[in-house]
Short mmCIF file of C-alpha atoms in Angstrom, two decimals:
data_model
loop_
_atom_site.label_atom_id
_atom_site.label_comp_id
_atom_site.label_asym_id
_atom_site.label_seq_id
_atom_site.Cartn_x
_atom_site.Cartn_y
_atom_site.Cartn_z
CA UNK F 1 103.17 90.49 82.23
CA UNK F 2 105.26 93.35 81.93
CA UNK F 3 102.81 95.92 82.31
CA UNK F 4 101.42 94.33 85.29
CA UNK F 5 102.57 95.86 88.66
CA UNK F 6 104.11 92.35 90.21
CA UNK F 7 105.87 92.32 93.71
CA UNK F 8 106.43 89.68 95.88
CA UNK F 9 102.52 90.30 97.70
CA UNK F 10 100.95 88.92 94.22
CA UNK F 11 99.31 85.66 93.45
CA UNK F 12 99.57 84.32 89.95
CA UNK F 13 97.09 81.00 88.98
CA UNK F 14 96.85 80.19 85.63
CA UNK F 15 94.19 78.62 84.52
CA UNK F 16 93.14 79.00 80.49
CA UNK F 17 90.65 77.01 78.38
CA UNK F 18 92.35 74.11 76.87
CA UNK F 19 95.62 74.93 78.16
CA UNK F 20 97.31 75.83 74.93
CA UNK F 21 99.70 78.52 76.30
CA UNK F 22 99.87 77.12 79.77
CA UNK F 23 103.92 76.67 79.81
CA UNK F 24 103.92 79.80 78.24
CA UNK F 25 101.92 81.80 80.45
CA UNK F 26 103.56 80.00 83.86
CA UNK F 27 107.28 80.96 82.11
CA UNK F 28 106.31 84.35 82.62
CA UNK F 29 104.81 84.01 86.00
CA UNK F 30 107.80 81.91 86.71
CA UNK F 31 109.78 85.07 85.98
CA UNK F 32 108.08 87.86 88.16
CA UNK F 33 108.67 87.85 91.72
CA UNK F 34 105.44 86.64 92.37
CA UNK F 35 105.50 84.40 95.96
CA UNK F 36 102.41 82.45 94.74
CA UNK F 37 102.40 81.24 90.92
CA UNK F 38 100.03 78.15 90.44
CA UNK F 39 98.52 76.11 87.56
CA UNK F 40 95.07 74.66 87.06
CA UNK F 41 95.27 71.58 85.53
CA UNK F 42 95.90 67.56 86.21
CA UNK F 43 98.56 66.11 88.04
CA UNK F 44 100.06 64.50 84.53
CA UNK F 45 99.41 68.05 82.87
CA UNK F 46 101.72 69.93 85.51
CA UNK F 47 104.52 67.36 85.44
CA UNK F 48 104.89 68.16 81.65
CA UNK F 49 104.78 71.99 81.60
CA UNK F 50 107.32 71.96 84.83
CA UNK F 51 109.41 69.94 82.47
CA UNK F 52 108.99 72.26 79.90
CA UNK F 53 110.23 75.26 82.46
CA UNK F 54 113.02 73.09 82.85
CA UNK F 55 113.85 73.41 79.21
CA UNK F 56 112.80 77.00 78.92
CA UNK F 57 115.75 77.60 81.11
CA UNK F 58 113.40 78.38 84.61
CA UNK F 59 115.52 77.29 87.02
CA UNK F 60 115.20 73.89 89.59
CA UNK F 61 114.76 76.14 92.61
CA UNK F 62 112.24 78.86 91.01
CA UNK F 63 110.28 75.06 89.73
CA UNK F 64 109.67 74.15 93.40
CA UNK F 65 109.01 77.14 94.58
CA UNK F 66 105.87 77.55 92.32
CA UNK F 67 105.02 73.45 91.69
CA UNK F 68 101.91 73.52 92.75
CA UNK F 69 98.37 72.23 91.27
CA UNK F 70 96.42 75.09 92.54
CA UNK F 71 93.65 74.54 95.37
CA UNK F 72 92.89 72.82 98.54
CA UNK F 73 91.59 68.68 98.45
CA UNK F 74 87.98 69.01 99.48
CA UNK F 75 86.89 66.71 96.48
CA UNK F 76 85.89 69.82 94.56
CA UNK F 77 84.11 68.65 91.59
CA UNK F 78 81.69 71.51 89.81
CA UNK F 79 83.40 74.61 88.82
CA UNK F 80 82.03 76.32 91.97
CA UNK F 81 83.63 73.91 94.31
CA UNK F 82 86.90 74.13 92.27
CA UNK F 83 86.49 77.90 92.53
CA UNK F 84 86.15 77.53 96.20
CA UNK F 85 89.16 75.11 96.57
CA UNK F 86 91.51 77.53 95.00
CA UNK F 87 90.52 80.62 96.93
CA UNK F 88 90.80 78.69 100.34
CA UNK F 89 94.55 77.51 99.48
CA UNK F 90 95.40 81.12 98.66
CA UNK F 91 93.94 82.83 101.60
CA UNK F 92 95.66 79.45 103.31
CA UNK F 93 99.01 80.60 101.90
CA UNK F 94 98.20 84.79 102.34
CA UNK F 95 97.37 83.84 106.08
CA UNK F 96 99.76 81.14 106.72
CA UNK F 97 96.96 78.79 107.50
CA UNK F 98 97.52 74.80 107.69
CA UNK F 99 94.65 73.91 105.82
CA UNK F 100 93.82 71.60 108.35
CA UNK F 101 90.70 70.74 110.10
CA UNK F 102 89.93 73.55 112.97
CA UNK F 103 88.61 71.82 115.88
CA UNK F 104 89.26 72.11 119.71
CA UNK F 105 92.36 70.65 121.43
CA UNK F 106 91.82 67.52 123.36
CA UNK F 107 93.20 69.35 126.58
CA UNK F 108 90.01 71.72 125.94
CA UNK F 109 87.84 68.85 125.59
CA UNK F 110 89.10 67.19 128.53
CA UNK F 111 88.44 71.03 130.51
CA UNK F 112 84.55 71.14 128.78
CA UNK F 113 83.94 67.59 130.29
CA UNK F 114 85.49 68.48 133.48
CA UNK F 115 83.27 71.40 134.24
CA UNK F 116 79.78 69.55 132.69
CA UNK F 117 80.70 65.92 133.05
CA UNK F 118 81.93 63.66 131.31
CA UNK F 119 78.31 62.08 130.08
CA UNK F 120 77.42 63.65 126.87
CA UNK F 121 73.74 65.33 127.42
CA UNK F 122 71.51 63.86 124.19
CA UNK F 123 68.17 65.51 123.09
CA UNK F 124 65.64 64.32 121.73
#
């Protein structure tokens, strides 16, 4: 990673095929400056490689900063969806999002009845 240009503006998620050099690879992600470093992987998975920062000397506060399994919960399954998940929680974090469903206020609800009515109109 020392060739790569990293600053405190880059995201780091590592994600390899059969996760042979995972701790190895998030060790040196760990070290950058990097405000974003996630892993793809299981819950069980992560616990074990953060333990294995631990004893490659990463320190407790650097650990949390970067635990994270990468992506948002939307029950991603295919690697599309998962692919999806993981872009939302970074533009989440890049934008300072909540992640949380976006829908209008009850006070604005209560203003949209006002001015129509409080009966909702059906079609048919």
């Amino acid at each position: 990673m020392g060739e790569l240009p990293i600053n405190p503006n880059t995201f780091i998620i590592v994600a390899t095929r059969g996760h042979r050099y995972d701790n190895v690879a998030l060790a040196a992600a760990a070290r950058t400056s990097a405000k974003y470093v996630g892993l793809l992987g299981s819950k069980r998975k992560i616990i074990l490689i953060y333990e294995d920062l631990m004893r490659m000397g990463i320190s407790n506060e650097r650990i949390r900063e970067i635990a994270r399994a990468v992506g948002l919960d939307i029950g991603a399954r295919t690697p599309e969806e998962i692919a999806v998940s993981i872009m939302s929680e970074v533009l989440m974090f890049r934008l300072g999002g909540t992640g949380s469903v976006m829908k209008l206020e009850e006070r604005l609800m209560g203003r949209i009845e006002e001015k129509h009515g409080a009966a909702a109109v059906v079609a048919d």
